[in-house]
Coordinates of C-alpha atoms and ligand atoms in Angstrom, one line a residue:
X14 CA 22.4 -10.6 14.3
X15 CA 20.4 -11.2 17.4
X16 CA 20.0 -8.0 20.2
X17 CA 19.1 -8.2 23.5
X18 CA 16.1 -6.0 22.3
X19 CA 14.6 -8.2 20.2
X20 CA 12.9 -10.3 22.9
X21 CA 10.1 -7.3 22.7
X22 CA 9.5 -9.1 19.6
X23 CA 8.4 -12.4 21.0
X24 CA 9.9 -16.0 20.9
X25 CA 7.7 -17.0 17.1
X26 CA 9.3 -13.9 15.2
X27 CA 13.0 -14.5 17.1
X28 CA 12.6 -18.2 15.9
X29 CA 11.5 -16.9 12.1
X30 CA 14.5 -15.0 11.5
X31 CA 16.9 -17.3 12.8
X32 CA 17.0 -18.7 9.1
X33 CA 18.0 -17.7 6.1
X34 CA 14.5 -17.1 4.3
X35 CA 13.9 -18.4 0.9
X36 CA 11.4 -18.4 -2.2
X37 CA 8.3 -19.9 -2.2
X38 CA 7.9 -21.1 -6.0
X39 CA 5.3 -24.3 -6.6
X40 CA 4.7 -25.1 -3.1
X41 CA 8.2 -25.7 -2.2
X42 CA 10.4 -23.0 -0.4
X43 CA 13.7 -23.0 -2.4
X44 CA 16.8 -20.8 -2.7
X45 CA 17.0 -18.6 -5.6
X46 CA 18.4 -21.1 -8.5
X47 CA 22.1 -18.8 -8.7
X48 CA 22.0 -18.6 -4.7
X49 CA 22.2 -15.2 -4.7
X50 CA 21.2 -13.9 -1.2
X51 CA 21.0 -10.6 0.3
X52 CA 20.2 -8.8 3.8
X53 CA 17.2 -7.8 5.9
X54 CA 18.3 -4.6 7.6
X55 CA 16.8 -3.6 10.9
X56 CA 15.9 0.2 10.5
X57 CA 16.8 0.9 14.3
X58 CA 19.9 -0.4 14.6
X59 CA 21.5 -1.1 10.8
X60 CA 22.1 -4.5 12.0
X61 CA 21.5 -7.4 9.7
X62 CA 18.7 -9.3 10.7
X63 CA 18.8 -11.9 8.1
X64 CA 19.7 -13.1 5.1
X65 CA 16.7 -13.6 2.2
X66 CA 17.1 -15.2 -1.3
X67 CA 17.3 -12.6 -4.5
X68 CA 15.4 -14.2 -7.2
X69 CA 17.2 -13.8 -10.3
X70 CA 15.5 -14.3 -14.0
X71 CA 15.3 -18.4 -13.6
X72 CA 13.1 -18.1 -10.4
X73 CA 11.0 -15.5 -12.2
X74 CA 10.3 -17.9 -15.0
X75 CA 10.1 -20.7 -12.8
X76 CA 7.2 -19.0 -10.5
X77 CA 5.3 -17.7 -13.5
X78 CA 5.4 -21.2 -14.9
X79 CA 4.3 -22.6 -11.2
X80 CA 1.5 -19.7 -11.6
X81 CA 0.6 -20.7 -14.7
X82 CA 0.1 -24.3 -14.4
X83 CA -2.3 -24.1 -11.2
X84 CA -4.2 -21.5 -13.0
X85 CA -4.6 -23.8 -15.5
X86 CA -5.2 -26.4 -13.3
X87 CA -8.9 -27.7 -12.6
X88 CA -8.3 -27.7 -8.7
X89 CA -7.6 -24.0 -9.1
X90 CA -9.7 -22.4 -11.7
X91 CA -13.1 -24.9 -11.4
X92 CA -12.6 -24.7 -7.4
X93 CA -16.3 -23.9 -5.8
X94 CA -16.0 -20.3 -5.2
X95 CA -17.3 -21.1 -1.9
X96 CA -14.1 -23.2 -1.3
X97 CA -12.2 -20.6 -2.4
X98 CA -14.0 -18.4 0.3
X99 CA -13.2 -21.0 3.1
X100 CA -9.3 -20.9 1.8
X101 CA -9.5 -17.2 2.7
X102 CA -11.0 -17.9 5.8
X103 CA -8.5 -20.1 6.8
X104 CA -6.2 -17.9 5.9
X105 CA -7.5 -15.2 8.0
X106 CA -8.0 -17.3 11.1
X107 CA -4.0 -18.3 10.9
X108 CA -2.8 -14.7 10.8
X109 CA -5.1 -13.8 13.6
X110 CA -3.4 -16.9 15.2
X111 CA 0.2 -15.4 14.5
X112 CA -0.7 -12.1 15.4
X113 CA 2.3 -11.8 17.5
X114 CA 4.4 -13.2 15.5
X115 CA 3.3 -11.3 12.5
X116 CA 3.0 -7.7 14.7
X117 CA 6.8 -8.5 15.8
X118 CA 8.0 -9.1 12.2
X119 CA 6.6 -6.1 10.7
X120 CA 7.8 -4.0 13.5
X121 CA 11.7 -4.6 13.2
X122 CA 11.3 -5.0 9.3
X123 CA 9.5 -1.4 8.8
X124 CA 10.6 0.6 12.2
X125 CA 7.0 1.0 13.1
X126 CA 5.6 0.9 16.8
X127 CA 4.8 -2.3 17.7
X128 CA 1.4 -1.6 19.2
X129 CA 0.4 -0.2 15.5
X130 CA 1.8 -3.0 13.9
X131 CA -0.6 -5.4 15.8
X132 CA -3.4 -2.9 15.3
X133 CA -2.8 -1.3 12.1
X134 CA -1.1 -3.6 10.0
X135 CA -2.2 -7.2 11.4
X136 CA -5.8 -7.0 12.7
X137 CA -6.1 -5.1 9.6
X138 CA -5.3 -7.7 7.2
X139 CA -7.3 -9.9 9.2
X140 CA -10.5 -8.3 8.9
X141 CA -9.0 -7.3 5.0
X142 CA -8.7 -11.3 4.3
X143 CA -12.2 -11.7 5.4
X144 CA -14.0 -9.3 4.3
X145 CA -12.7 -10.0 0.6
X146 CA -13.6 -14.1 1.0
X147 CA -17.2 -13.0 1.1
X148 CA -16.3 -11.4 -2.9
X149 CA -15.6 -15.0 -3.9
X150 CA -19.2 -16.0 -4.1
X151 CA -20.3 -13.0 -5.7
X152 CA -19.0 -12.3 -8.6
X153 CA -21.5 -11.5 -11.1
X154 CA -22.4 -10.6 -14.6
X155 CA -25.7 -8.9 -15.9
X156 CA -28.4 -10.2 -18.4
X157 CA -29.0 -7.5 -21.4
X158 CA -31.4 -6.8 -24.0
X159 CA -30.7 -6.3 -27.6
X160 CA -31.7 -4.8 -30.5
X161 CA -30.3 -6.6 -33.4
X162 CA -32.3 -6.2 -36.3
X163 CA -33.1 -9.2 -37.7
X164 CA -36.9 -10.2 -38.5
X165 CA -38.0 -13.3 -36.0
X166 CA -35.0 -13.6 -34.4
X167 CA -34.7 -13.6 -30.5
X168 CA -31.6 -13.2 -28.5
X169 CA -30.1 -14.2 -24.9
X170 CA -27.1 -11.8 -23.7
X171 CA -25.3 -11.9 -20.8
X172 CA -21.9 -11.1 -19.3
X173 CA -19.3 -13.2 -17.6
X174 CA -16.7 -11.9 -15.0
X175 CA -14.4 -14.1 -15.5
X176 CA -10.4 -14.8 -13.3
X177 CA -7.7 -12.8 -15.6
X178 CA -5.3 -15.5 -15.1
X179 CA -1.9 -14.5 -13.2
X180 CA -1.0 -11.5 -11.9
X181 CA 2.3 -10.2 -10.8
X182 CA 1.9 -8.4 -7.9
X183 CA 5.3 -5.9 -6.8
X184 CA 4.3 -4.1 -3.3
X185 CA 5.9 -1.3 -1.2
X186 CA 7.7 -1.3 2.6
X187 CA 5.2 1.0 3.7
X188 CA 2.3 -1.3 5.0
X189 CA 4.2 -5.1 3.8
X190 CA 2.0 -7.6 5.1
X191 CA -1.4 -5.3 4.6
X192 CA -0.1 -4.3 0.8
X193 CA 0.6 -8.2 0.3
X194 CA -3.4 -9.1 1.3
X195 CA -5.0 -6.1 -0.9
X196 CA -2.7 -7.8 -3.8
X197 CA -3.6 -11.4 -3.0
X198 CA -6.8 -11.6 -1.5
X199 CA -9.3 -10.2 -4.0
X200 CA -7.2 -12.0 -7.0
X201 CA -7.4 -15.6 -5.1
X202 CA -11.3 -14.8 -4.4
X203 CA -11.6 -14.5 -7.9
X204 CA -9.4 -17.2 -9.3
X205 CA -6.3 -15.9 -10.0
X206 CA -2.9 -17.0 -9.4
X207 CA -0.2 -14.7 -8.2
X208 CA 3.5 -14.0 -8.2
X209 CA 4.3 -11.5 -5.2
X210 CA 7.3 -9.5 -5.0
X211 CA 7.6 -7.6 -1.5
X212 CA 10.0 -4.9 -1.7
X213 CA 13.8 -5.6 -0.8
X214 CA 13.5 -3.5 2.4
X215 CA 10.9 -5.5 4.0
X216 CA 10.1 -9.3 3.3
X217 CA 9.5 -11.1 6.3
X218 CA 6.1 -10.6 6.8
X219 CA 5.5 -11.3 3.2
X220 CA 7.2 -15.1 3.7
X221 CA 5.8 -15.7 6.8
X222 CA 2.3 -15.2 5.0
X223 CA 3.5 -17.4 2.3
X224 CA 3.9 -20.3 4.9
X225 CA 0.4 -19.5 6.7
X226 CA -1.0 -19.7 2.7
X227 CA 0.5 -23.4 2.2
X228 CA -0.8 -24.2 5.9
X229 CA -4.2 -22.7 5.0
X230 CA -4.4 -25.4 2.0
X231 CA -4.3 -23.4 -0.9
X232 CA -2.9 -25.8 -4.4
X233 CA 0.7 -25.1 -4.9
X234 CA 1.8 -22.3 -7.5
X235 CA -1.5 -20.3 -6.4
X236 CA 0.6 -18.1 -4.9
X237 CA 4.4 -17.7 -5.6
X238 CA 6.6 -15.0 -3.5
X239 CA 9.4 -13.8 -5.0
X240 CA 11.8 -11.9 -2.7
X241 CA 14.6 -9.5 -4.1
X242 CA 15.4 -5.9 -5.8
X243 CA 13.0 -4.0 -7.8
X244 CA 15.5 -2.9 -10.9
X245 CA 16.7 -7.1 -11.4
X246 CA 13.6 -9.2 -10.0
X247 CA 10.9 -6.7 -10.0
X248 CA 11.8 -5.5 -13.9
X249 CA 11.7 -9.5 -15.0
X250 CA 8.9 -10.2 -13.8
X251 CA 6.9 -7.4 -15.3
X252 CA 8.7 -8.1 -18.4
X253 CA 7.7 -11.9 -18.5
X254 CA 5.1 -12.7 -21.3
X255 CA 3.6 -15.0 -18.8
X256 CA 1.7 -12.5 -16.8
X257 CA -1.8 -11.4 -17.5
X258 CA -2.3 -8.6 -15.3
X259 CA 0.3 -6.2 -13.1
X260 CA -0.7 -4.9 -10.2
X261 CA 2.0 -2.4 -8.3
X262 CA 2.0 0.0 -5.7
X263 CA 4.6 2.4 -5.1
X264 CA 6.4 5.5 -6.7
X265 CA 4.7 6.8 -9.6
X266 CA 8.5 6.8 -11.4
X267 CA 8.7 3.9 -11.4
X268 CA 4.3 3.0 -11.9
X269 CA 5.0 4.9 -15.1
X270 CA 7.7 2.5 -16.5
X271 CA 5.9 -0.4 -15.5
X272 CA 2.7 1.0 -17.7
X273 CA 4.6 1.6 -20.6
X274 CA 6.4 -1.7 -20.0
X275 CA 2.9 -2.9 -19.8
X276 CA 1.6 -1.9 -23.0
X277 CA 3.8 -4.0 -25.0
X278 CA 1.7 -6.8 -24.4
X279 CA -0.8 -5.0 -23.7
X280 CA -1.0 -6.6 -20.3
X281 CA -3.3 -6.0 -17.5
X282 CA -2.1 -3.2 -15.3
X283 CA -3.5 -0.8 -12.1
X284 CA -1.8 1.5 -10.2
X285 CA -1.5 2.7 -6.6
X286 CA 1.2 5.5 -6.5
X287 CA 2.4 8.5 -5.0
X288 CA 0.5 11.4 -3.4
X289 CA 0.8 14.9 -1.8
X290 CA -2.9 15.0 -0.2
X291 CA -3.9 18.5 1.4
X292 CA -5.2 18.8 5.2
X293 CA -7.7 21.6 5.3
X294 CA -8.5 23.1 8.5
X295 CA -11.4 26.1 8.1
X296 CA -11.8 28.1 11.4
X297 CA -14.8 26.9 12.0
X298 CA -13.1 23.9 12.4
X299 CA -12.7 22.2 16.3
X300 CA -9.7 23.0 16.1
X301 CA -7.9 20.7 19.0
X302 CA -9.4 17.7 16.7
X303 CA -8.0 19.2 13.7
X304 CA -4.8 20.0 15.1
X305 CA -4.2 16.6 16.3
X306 CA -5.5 14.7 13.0
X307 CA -3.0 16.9 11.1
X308 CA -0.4 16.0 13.3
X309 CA -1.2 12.2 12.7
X310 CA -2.2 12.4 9.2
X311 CA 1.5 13.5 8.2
X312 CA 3.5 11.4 11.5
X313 CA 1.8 8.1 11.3
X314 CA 3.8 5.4 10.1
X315 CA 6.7 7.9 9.6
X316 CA 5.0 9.7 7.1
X317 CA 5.8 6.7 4.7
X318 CA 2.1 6.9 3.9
X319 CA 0.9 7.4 -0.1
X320 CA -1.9 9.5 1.4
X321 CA -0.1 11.4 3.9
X322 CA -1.6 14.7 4.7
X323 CA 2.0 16.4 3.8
X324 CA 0.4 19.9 2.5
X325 CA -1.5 21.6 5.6
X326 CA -3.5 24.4 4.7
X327 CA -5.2 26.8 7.6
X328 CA -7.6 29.7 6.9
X329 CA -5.5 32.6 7.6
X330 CA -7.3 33.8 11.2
X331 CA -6.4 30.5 12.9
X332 CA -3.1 30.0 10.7
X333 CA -0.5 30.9 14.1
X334 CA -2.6 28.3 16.4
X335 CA -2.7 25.5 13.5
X336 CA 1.1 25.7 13.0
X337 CA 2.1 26.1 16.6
X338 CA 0.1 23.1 18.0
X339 CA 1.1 20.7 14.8
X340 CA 4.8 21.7 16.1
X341 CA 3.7 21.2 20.1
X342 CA 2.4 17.4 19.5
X343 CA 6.0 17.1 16.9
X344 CA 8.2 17.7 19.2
X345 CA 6.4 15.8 22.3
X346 CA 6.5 12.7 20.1
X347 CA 9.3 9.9 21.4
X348 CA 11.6 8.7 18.8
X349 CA 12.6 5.1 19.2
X350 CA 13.1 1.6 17.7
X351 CA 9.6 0.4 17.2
X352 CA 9.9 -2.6 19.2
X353 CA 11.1 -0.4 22.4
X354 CA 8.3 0.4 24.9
X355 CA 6.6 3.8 24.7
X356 CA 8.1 4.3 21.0
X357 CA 5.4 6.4 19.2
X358 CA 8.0 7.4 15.9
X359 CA 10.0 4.8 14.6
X360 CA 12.8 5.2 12.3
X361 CA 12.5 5.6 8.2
X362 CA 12.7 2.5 6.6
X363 CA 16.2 2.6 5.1
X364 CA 19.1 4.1 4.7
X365 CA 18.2 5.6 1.4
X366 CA 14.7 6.7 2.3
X367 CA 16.4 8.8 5.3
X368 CA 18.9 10.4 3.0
X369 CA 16.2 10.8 0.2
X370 CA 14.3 12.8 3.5
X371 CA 17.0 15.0 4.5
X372 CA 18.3 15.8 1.4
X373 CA 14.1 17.2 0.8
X374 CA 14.6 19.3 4.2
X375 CA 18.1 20.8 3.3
X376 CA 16.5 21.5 -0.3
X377 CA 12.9 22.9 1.5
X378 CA 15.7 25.2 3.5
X379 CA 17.3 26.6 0.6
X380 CA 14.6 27.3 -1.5
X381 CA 13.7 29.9 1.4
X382 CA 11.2 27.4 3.9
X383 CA 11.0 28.0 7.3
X384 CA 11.5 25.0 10.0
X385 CA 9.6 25.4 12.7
X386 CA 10.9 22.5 14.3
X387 CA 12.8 19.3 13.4
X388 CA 15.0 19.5 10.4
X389 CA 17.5 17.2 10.7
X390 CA 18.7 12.9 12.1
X391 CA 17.8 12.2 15.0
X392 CA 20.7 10.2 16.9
X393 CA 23.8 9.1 14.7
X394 CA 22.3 5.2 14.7
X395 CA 19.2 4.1 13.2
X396 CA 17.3 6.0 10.1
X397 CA 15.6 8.2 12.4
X398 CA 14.1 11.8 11.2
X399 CA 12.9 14.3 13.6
X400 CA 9.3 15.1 12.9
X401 CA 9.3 18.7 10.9
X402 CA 7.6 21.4 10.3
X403 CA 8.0 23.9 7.3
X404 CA 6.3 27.7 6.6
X405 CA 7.1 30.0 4.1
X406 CA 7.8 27.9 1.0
X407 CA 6.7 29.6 -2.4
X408 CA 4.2 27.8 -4.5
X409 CA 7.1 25.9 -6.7
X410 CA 8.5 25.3 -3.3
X411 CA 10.2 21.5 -3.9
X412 CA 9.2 20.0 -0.7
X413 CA 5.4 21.7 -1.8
X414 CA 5.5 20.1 -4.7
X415 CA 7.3 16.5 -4.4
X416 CA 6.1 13.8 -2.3
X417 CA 8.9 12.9 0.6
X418 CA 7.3 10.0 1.9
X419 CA 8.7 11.4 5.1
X420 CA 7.6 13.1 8.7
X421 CA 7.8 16.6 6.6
X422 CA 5.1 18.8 6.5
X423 CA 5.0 22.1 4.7
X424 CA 2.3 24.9 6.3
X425 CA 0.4 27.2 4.3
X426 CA -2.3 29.7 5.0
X427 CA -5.1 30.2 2.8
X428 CA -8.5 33.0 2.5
X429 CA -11.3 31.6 0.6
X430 CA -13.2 28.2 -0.9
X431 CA -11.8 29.5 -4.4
X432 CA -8.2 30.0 -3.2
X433 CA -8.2 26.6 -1.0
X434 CA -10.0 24.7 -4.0
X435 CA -6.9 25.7 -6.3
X436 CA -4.2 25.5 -4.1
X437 CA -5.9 21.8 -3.0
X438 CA -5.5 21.2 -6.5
X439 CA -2.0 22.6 -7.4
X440 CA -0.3 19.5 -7.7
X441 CA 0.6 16.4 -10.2
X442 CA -1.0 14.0 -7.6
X443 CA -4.6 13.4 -6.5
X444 CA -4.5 10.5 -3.7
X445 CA -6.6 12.2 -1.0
X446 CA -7.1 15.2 0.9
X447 CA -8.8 15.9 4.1
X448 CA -10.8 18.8 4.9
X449 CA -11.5 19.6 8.7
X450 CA -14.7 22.0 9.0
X451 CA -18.6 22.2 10.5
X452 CA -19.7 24.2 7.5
X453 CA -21.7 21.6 5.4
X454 CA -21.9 23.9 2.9
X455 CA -18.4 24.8 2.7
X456 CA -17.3 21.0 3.3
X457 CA -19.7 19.6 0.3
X458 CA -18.5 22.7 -2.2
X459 CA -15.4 21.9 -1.7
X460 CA -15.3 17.8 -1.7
X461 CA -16.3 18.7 -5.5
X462 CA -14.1 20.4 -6.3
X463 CA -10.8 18.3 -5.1
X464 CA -9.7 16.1 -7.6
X465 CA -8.8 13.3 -5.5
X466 CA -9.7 9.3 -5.1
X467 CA -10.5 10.0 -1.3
X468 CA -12.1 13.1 0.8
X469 CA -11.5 12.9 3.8
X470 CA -13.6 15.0 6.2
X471 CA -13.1 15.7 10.0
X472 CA -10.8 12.3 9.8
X473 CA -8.1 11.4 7.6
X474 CA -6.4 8.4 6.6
X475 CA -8.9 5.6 7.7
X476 CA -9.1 3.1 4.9
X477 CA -11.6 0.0 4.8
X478 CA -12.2 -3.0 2.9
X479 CA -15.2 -2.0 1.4
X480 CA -14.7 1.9 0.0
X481 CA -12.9 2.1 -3.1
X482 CA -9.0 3.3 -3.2
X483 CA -7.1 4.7 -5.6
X484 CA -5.9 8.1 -7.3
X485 CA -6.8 10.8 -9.4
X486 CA -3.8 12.0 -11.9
X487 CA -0.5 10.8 -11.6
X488 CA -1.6 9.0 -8.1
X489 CA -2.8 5.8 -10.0
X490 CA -4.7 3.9 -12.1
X491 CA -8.0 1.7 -11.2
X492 CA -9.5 1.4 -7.0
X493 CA -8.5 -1.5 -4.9
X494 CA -10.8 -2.5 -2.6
X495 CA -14.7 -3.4 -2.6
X496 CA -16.0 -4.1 -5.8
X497 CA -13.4 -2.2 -7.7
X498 CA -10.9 -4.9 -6.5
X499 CA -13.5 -7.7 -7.9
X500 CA -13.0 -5.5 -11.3
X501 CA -9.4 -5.4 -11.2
X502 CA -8.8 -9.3 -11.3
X503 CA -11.8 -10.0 -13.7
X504 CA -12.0 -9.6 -17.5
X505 CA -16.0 -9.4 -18.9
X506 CA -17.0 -12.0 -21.8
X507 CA -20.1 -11.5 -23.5
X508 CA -22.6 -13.9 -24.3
X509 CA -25.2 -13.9 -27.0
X510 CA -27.4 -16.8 -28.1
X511 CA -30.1 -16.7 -30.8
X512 CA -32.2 -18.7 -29.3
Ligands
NAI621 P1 9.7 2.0 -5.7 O1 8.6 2.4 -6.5 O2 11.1 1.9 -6.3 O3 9.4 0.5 -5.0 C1 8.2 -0.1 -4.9 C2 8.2 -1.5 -5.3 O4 8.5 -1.5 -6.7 C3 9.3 -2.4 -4.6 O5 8.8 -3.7 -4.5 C4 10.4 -2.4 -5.6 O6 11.3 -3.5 -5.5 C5 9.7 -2.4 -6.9 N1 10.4 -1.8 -8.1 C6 11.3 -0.8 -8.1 N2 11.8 -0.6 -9.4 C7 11.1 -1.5 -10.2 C8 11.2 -1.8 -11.6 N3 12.0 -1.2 -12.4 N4 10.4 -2.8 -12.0 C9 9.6 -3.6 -11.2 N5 9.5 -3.3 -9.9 C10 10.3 -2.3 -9.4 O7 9.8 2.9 -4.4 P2 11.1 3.2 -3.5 O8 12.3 3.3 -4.3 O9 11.2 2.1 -2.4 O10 10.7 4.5 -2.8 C11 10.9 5.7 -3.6 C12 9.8 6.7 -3.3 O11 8.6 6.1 -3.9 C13 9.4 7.0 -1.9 O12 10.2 8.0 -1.4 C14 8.0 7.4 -2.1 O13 7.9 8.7 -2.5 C15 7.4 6.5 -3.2 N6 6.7 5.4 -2.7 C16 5.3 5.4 -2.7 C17 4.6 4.4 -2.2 C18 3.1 4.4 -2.2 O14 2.5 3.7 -1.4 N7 2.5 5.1 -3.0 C19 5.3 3.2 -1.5 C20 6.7 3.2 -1.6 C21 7.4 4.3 -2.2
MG622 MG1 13.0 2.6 -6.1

């Protein structure tokens, strides 16, 4: 179904989903082999958009087979690393070409504001794809001494970091064509090959990448996309004894079957999952700055962020002003489609997610929470949720304690470094946490003490190629990014000679 509205969207991403999309297995775009299809749901309206293939088992063993020939393969796997850098390159240089296109998909697939979408999601997977090309040409191993104790014998050792072979690669709707490059991109720098699933809720960005990968040059069956439901398609491809490595980011529910499922086999497997980061704002803080990151730490993208700042904790004295302004720059915010002008809150993703988010705020109310504002839909079409605000929840409080992967945000004051250090750290999760202060003293005793992958200070939420990314706890397992990503996709093999 094609709206009026959509020409925000531009005439390359109209054209794109006036197809039915399909599965990119070998090189070849094919339907799925039992021709199962399903819909693309725009967020905004409810309205089909359009109808994508749902890979069933035979396409999962088909694209692991595809995967596993070209890693195989000599053109693949004995490539010049520095080839496989200009592949990336290319790569980069065709979604900076397609930025519209690519900006306009993501923003009717996910809901989000078509200005961040350019910004956020697509120049950042530009600069993403490049930045991990310059990875392919060094990869490296070390030279070590020994001490093996044999008379007159001398020894050579060194390591190798070698490709792990192919990796399955299941994604989230949060961030779908940024979450498809920090999947792909450091295992083709490497040497990998790679079956991607994008989540049900958002594909299009995912298969439009797919065709800018076969126009970039890369061999066929490098990469393989896969599009259809986690619980059928997701579950046989983590199950299929032809993948190496796993690599998933999403809820830690379901991370934590994946492990186990893992283990079986004893496959390859890191995790990026769910978090319930802290904002701390100390009075000393500047507190318009703090206010306002708050605000966008847990609003941004919906809240459908892993490392949303969803707990806010203010020192007591400036606890009222915290609260009241977070709630001020809430309820200014203008809910819309995110390809209508001046949108700066798009809908939830799906259906699901929205119900999944009220049924949080009713359960929030309750258990005895206070909304300061927000609380409920907003409009009776669309998954929209009016941006809230919660005080007063007890320690055990639900919406404390779950994440909601929502625009929810539960307020607490605290008094001291010891009190904020353990409440920072009263929770299952340890993604990131922000702490908004002057104090260097206070801000360094305290970035000790959060058990966290990222601190955050005075900012929250910036991510970049190069600093590693990933949780503490039940938030993950592994970093992504910089080196660490290098690490993920590599298995060491040691050398010794007696020379
Ligand atoms: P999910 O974890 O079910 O989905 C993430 C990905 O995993 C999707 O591609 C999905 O198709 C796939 N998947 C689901 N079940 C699978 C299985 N059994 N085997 C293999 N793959 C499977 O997340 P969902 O249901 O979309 O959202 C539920 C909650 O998860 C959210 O409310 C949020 O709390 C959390 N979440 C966290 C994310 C993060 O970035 N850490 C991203 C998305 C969701
Ligand atoms: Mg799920």
């Amino acid at each position: 179904m094609q709206t009026a509205q959509y020409s925000a969207l531009g005439e390359a991403a109209r054209r794109f989903i006036a197809e039915k999309r399909r599965l990119l297995i070998d090189g070849q775009w094919v339907d799925a082999a039992d021709g199962k299809t399903f819909a693309a749901i725009d967020p905004a309206t409810e309205g089909e958009i359009c109808q994508l293939a749902e890979a069933g088992p035979d396409d999962v063993d088909r694209a692991v087979k595809a995967a596993r020939r070209a890693f195989e393969d000599s053109k693949w796997s004995r490539m010049r690393p520095a080839d496989r850098e200009r592949l990336l390159l290319k790569l980069a240089d065709l979604v900076e070409a397609n930025t519209d296109q690519l900006a306009g998909l993501e923003s009717l697939d996910v809901g989000k504001p078509l200005f961040l979408a350019r910004i956020i999601d697509v120049h950042g997977t530009v600069e993403f794809l490049r930045y991990m090309a310059g990875w392919a040409t060094k990869v490296e191993g070390r030279t070590l001494d020994v001490s093996i104790g044999i008379p007159n014998a001398e020894f050579q050792a060194y390591t190798l970091r070698q490709p792990i072979g192919v990796v399955a690669q299941i994604i989230p709707w949060n961030f779908p064509l940024a979450m498809a490059a920090w999947k792909l991109a450091p295992a083709l720098a490497v040497g990998c090959t790679a079956v991607l699933k994008p989540a049900e809720q958002t594909c299009l960005t995912a298969l439009r990448l797919g065709e800018l990968i076969q126009e970039a040059g890369f061999p066929a069956g490098v990469v393989n996309i896969l599009t259809g439901p986690g619980e059928t398609t997701g579950a046989a491809l983590v199950a299929h004894p032809g993948i190496d490595k796993i690599a998933f980011t999403g809820s830690t529910g379901v991370g934590k079957l994946i492990g186990k499922s893992a283990m079986d086999s004893l496959k390859r497997v890191s995790l990026e999952l769910g978090g319930k980061s802290p904002v701390i704002i100390a009075a000393d803080a500047d507190l318009d700055q703090a206010i306002q990151g708050a605000a966008d730490a847990i609003f941004f993208n919906q809240g459908q962020v892993c490392t949303a700042g969803s707990r806010l904790y203010a020192e007591q004295s400036v606890f009222d002003r915290v609260v009241a302004g977070v709630a001020d720059i809430a309820k200014s915010l203008k809910l819309g489609a995110g390809y209508a002008p001046d949108t700066q809150l798009g809908p939830l993703v799906s259906g699901e997610q929205m119900e999944r988010v009220l049924h949080y705020i009713d359960t929030g109310r309750r258990e005895g929470g206070e909304v300061v504002t927000g609380g409920a839909r907003h409009g009776g079409q669309g998954y929209f949720v009016q941006p809230t605000v919660f005080t007063n929840c007890g320690p055990n409080a639900t919406v404390l304690r779950e994440e909601i992967f929502g625009p929810v945000l539960v307020a607490s004051p605290y008094r001291s470094v010891d009190d904020i250090a353990a409440l920072a750290n009263d929770t299952s999760y340890g993604l990131a946490a922000s702490i908004w202060s002057n104090n260097l003293s206070f801000v360094h005793r305290l970035t000790k003490r959060i058990k966290a992958g990222t601190v955050w200070v005075n900012c929250h939420n910036f991510v970049d190629p190069n600093l590693p990314f990933g949780g503490f706890k039940q938030s993950g397992l592994g970093r992504e990014n910089g080196r660490d990503a290098i690490d993920l996709y590599t298995e060491t093999k040691t050398v010794l000679m007696k020379i």
